[in-house]
Rosetta silent file (secondary structure, phi, psi, omega in degrees, C-alpha in Angstrom):
SEQUENCE: XXXXXXXXXXXXXXXXXXXXXXXXXXXXXXXXXXXXXXXXXXXXXXXXXXXXXXXXXXXXXXXXXXXXXXXXXXXXXXXXXXXXXXXXXXXXXXXXXXXXXXXXXXXXXXXXXXXXXXXXXXXXXXXXXXXXXXXXXXXXXXXXXXXX
SCORE:     score description
SCORE:     0.000 S_00000001
   1 L     0.000  134.110 -141.596  -44.569   13.296   35.422 S_00000001
   2 L   -94.230  122.806 -176.529  -44.455   14.138   31.582 S_00000001
   3 L   -48.485   21.072 -139.590  -41.939   13.084   28.743 S_00000001
   4 L   -68.112  117.125  159.976  -40.256   15.347   26.530 S_00000001
   5 L   -66.515  136.329 -148.932  -39.192   13.984   23.097 S_00000001
   6 L  -131.293   75.308 -156.670  -35.997   15.134   21.992 S_00000001
   7 L   -61.484  155.719  146.493  -34.884   15.076   18.051 S_00000001
   8 L   -31.675  123.029  178.112  -31.340   13.719   17.479 S_00000001
   9 L   -94.269  144.204 -158.617  -28.520   16.259   16.937 S_00000001
  10 L  -144.503  155.889 -171.501  -27.121   16.431   13.472 S_00000001
  11 L   -92.483  162.985 -169.023  -24.341   19.112   12.433 S_00000001
  12 L   -81.895  137.169 -179.996  -25.851   21.578   10.689 S_00000001
  13 L   -80.063  140.225 -151.237  -26.375   21.628    6.701 S_00000001
  14 L   -79.167  119.481  165.346  -23.859   23.094    4.379 S_00000001
  15 L   -57.062  147.262  149.551  -25.739   24.681    1.835 S_00000001
  16 L  -100.654  179.868 -157.003  -23.656   25.122   -1.389 S_00000001
  17 L   -82.725  144.598  155.429  -22.712   28.368   -2.421 S_00000001
  18 L   -69.762   96.383 -165.743  -24.019   29.699   -5.591 S_00000001
  19 L  -101.855  142.248  160.182  -22.511   29.152   -8.003 S_00000001
  20 L  -131.116 -146.028 -165.597  -23.002   30.464  -11.327 S_00000001
  21 L   -63.339   -4.839 -166.929  -21.564   30.960  -15.122 S_00000001
  22 L  -128.632  -22.690 -171.843  -19.438   34.105  -13.775 S_00000001
  23 L   -92.174 -155.298 -161.230  -18.612   33.653  -10.445 S_00000001
  24 E   -92.162  124.492  175.857  -15.099   32.454   -9.943 S_00000001
  25 L    -5.460   92.839  178.587  -14.156   28.701  -10.745 S_00000001
  26 L   -57.671  -13.241  148.771  -14.100   26.851   -7.063 S_00000001
  27 L   -40.999  -23.573  141.950  -11.000   24.883   -8.578 S_00000001
  28 L   105.862   12.190  170.251   -9.330   27.756   -7.515 S_00000001
  29 L   -68.597  156.489 -170.173   -7.797   28.409  -11.632 S_00000001
  30 L  -105.760   94.987  170.088   -8.208   32.024  -12.487 S_00000001
  31 L  -167.111  160.943 -170.215  -11.499   31.793  -14.310 S_00000001
  32 E   -73.093  159.679 -174.860  -15.016   32.381  -14.180 S_00000001
  33 L   -57.871  -52.882 -162.550  -17.186   28.411  -13.212 S_00000001
  34 L   -51.738  -42.788  147.553  -18.918   28.695  -16.700 S_00000001
  35 L  -104.335    2.060  164.802  -15.695   28.693  -18.404 S_00000001
  36 L   -72.944 -114.883 -163.416  -13.374   26.792  -16.114 S_00000001
  37 L  -100.349   12.847 -173.291  -15.032   23.392  -15.179 S_00000001
  38 H   -63.820  -42.096  175.522  -18.981   24.565  -15.506 S_00000001
  39 H   -47.477  -30.258  151.828  -18.266   23.854  -19.196 S_00000001
  40 H    -8.309  -64.541 -159.832  -17.237   20.373  -17.711 S_00000001
  41 H   -83.081  -46.335  134.619  -20.069   19.835  -16.514 S_00000001
  42 H   -31.657  -61.762 -147.818  -22.130   20.499  -19.031 S_00000001
  43 L    72.640   18.461 -152.541  -20.568   19.507  -21.522 S_00000001
  44 L   -86.670  -74.748 -158.830  -20.355   22.097  -23.731 S_00000001
  45 L  -101.017   43.830  153.688  -16.709   21.950  -23.794 S_00000001
  46 L    74.867 -178.457 -146.175  -16.115   18.227  -24.318 S_00000001
  47 L  -100.047  129.743  157.706  -14.461   15.410  -22.267 S_00000001
  48 L   -89.049  139.639 -163.754  -11.272   17.101  -20.047 S_00000001
  49 L   -63.193  -30.846 -179.152   -7.950   16.883  -21.658 S_00000001
  50 L  -122.502  164.275 -143.742   -5.684   15.841  -18.701 S_00000001
  51 L  -100.040  -11.614  126.096   -6.245   14.069  -16.086 S_00000001
  52 H   -53.067  -33.233 -179.368   -5.454   17.579  -13.581 S_00000001
  53 H  -104.228   27.978  174.621   -8.655   19.427  -15.051 S_00000001
  54 H  -102.399  -55.586  122.734  -10.438   16.207  -14.897 S_00000001
  55 H    47.524 -101.122 -164.334   -9.379   16.655  -11.368 S_00000001
  56 H   -61.546  -56.987 -155.808   -9.789   20.207  -10.904 S_00000001
  57 H   -61.661  -23.454  178.035  -13.734   19.742  -12.649 S_00000001
  58 H  -103.999    9.952  149.672  -14.757   17.264  -10.252 S_00000001
  59 L   -79.580   22.101 -165.979  -13.730   18.869   -7.125 S_00000001
  60 L  -138.687  -21.408 -176.477  -15.949   22.004   -8.669 S_00000001
  61 L  -116.042   35.548  170.326  -18.383   19.333   -9.022 S_00000001
  62 L  -109.190  -95.425 -172.617  -18.429   18.205   -4.948 S_00000001
  63 L   -41.557  -62.046  179.164  -19.030   21.841   -4.398 S_00000001
  64 L   -65.141  -82.256 -102.668  -22.112   22.491   -7.318 S_00000001
  65 L    77.136   84.593 -173.553  -23.118   19.350   -6.025 S_00000001
  66 L   174.634  102.699 -156.387  -23.641   17.413   -9.558 S_00000001
  67 H   -88.513  -17.933  156.095  -23.587   13.973   -8.829 S_00000001
  68 H   -23.536  -63.355 -174.150  -24.104   13.548  -12.893 S_00000001
  69 H   -73.640  -33.164  161.806  -20.884   14.647  -13.618 S_00000001
  70 H   -37.843  -57.545 -162.785  -19.104   12.775  -10.317 S_00000001
  71 H   -67.631  -40.450 -176.835  -20.569    9.254  -11.782 S_00000001
  72 H   -86.501   -4.296  146.992  -19.775    9.828  -15.319 S_00000001
  73 L   -81.728   16.015  176.448  -15.906   10.707  -14.874 S_00000001
  74 E  -113.934  124.732  156.996  -15.750    7.505  -12.738 S_00000001
  75 L    -1.903   67.763 -151.017  -14.429    4.853  -13.776 S_00000001
  76 L   -20.448  -26.721  162.106  -16.669    1.966  -14.674 S_00000001
  77 L   -92.243   14.746  176.134  -15.123   -0.679  -12.690 S_00000001
  78 L  -138.036  -43.211 -163.613  -14.884    1.474   -9.320 S_00000001
  79 L   -52.886  130.641  160.342  -17.817    3.661   -9.783 S_00000001
  80 L   -56.940 -166.973  170.624  -20.564    3.676   -7.252 S_00000001
  81 L   -76.893  -43.963 -174.047  -24.133    3.275   -7.492 S_00000001
  82 L  -130.819 -174.844 -179.387  -24.598    6.934   -6.158 S_00000001
  83 L  -138.637   87.724 -157.996  -22.727    9.753   -4.391 S_00000001
  84 L   -82.391   82.259  158.424  -23.368   10.523   -1.008 S_00000001
  85 L   -36.854  107.088 -169.061  -23.292   14.152    0.421 S_00000001
  86 L   -74.012   96.470 -100.895  -22.745   14.819    3.090 S_00000001
  87 L  -117.065  -13.427 -177.510  -25.200   17.590    3.620 S_00000001
  88 L   -96.890   27.488 -172.460  -23.010   19.050    6.925 S_00000001
  89 E  -121.424   77.489  176.041  -19.819   18.985    4.552 S_00000001
  90 E   -64.677  135.216  178.578  -19.097   22.407    2.974 S_00000001
  91 E  -111.320  131.974  160.748  -15.561   22.035    0.121 S_00000001
  92 E  -118.054   -2.926 -163.938  -13.508   25.472    0.504 S_00000001
  93 E  -155.950   50.513 -165.324  -10.422   25.214   -0.974 S_00000001
  94 E  -118.644 -175.221  170.122   -8.264   23.180   -3.254 S_00000001
  95 E  -114.399  150.082 -161.468   -4.287   22.540   -4.095 S_00000001
  96 E  -111.030  133.203 -138.350   -3.224   20.911   -6.611 S_00000001
  97 E  -112.694  -16.758 -162.658   -0.097   19.103   -4.892 S_00000001
  98 E   160.149  145.352  161.988    1.848   17.338   -7.785 S_00000001
  99 E  -157.352  149.656 -166.494    0.550   15.363  -10.979 S_00000001
 100 E  -127.257  129.130  172.146    2.188   12.509  -12.877 S_00000001
 101 E    72.379 -149.780  175.100    1.298   11.787  -16.708 S_00000001
 102 L    77.362   14.708 -158.946   -1.650   12.744  -17.383 S_00000001
 103 L  -118.412  164.819  172.344   -1.562   14.772  -20.223 S_00000001
 104 L   -40.259  -31.482  163.651   -3.285   14.282  -23.455 S_00000001
 105 L   -91.438   32.824  166.734   -0.449   11.611  -25.049 S_00000001
 106 L  -131.625  170.640 -155.947   -0.247    8.946  -21.424 S_00000001
 107 L  -113.358   -0.371 -175.035   -3.029    6.663  -21.023 S_00000001
 108 L  -156.673 -118.657 -160.165   -3.073    7.080  -16.932 S_00000001
 109 E   101.687  143.547  163.015   -1.780    9.731  -14.645 S_00000001
 110 E  -115.853  171.206 -159.710   -2.129   11.054  -10.839 S_00000001
 111 E  -169.288   90.475  163.312   -3.137   14.033   -9.568 S_00000001
 112 E   -70.972  128.391 -163.928   -1.780   14.684   -5.350 S_00000001
 113 E  -133.463 -177.355  155.419   -4.214   17.481   -4.414 S_00000001
 114 E  -137.723  147.186  157.001   -5.436   19.111   -0.387 S_00000001
 115 E  -161.148  108.673 -168.472   -8.564   20.045   -0.508 S_00000001
 116 E   -71.206  146.704 -162.650   -9.993   21.838    2.269 S_00000001
 117 E  -146.727 -166.880 -159.205  -13.419   21.700    3.722 S_00000001
 118 E  -152.596   71.131  165.196  -15.794   23.218    6.509 S_00000001
 119 E   -68.699  111.997  175.940  -17.627   20.073    8.802 S_00000001
 120 L    59.324   54.581  172.316  -20.655   21.558   11.162 S_00000001
 121 L    47.224  -13.452  137.476  -18.310   24.564   10.797 S_00000001
 122 E  -132.033  160.311  171.639  -14.987   23.297   11.327 S_00000001
 123 L    14.009  143.239  125.924  -11.867   22.851    9.451 S_00000001
 124 L  -166.861 -162.016  179.191  -10.459   20.105    7.863 S_00000001
 125 L  -159.830  154.318  146.553   -8.765   18.722    4.827 S_00000001
 126 L  -150.287  156.468 -122.163   -8.174   15.817    3.180 S_00000001
 127 L  -130.609  123.242 -144.923   -4.953   14.560    1.191 S_00000001
 128 E  -156.969  125.019 -174.508   -5.729   12.480   -1.064 S_00000001
 129 E  -128.926  110.755 -159.514   -3.004   10.593   -4.744 S_00000001
 130 E   -84.284  144.717  135.896   -6.085   10.359   -7.369 S_00000001
 131 E   -97.986  170.848  176.819   -5.431    7.602  -10.556 S_00000001
 132 E  -153.541  168.487 -165.875   -7.232    8.591  -13.543 S_00000001
 133 E  -169.009  164.168  144.125   -6.898    5.883  -16.670 S_00000001
 134 E  -122.375  142.347 -157.504   -8.457    6.541  -19.758 S_00000001
 135 E  -141.442  126.438 -138.015  -11.684    5.101  -21.007 S_00000001
 136 L     8.566   75.369  179.077  -12.932    4.860  -24.566 S_00000001
 137 L    79.672  -12.974 -156.683  -10.733    8.219  -24.835 S_00000001
 138 E  -122.631  159.375  161.935  -11.944   10.273  -22.332 S_00000001
 139 E   -67.876  144.314  179.358  -10.020   10.706  -18.986 S_00000001
 140 E  -159.811  160.053 -174.521  -12.044    9.168  -15.456 S_00000001
 141 E   -58.922  153.674  145.029  -11.347    8.563  -11.971 S_00000001
 142 E   -84.181  -75.646  178.586  -10.133    5.124  -10.943 S_00000001
 143 E  -152.406 -159.928  170.584   -9.694    5.530   -7.424 S_00000001
 144 E  -177.658  161.752 -176.266   -7.022    7.166   -4.542 S_00000001
 145 E  -111.088  133.292  169.207   -4.868    6.700   -1.407 S_00000001
 146 E   -72.514  146.365  169.487   -5.525    8.948    1.358 S_00000001
 147 L  -126.617  137.442 -166.157   -2.242   10.489    2.472 S_00000001
 148 L   -85.046    0.000    0.000   -1.208   12.259    5.645 S_00000001
């Protein structure tokens, strides 16, 4: 009797969408990616001026899998060594629910949001209240709590 080797089952790989400078921005604002979050990703637009814009640009960075931007905008005290992108996950939408402080006049702020995704073809959502702070003059992501 012969033995047949089988491969372990894995979820399908979700290829990041092809986002160009003229594509609608993944963050949901009514602007092209290059004029919205893309300018922060490349550095051409400087740093995000508010915690909400940083949150939106970080969401877009997850969509396009821009690890360098995510690490650069993470507070040094909580920053991981790398970002582990799940190959079976595709981000499909962002809704900002609430912001507190986080303006150019504040040192801290929070953004509560829902991010929708598909994983292995199945829909899901992540609800988080993220904390942001100023570090060397720029907004950075500190940490967050998952909410129901």
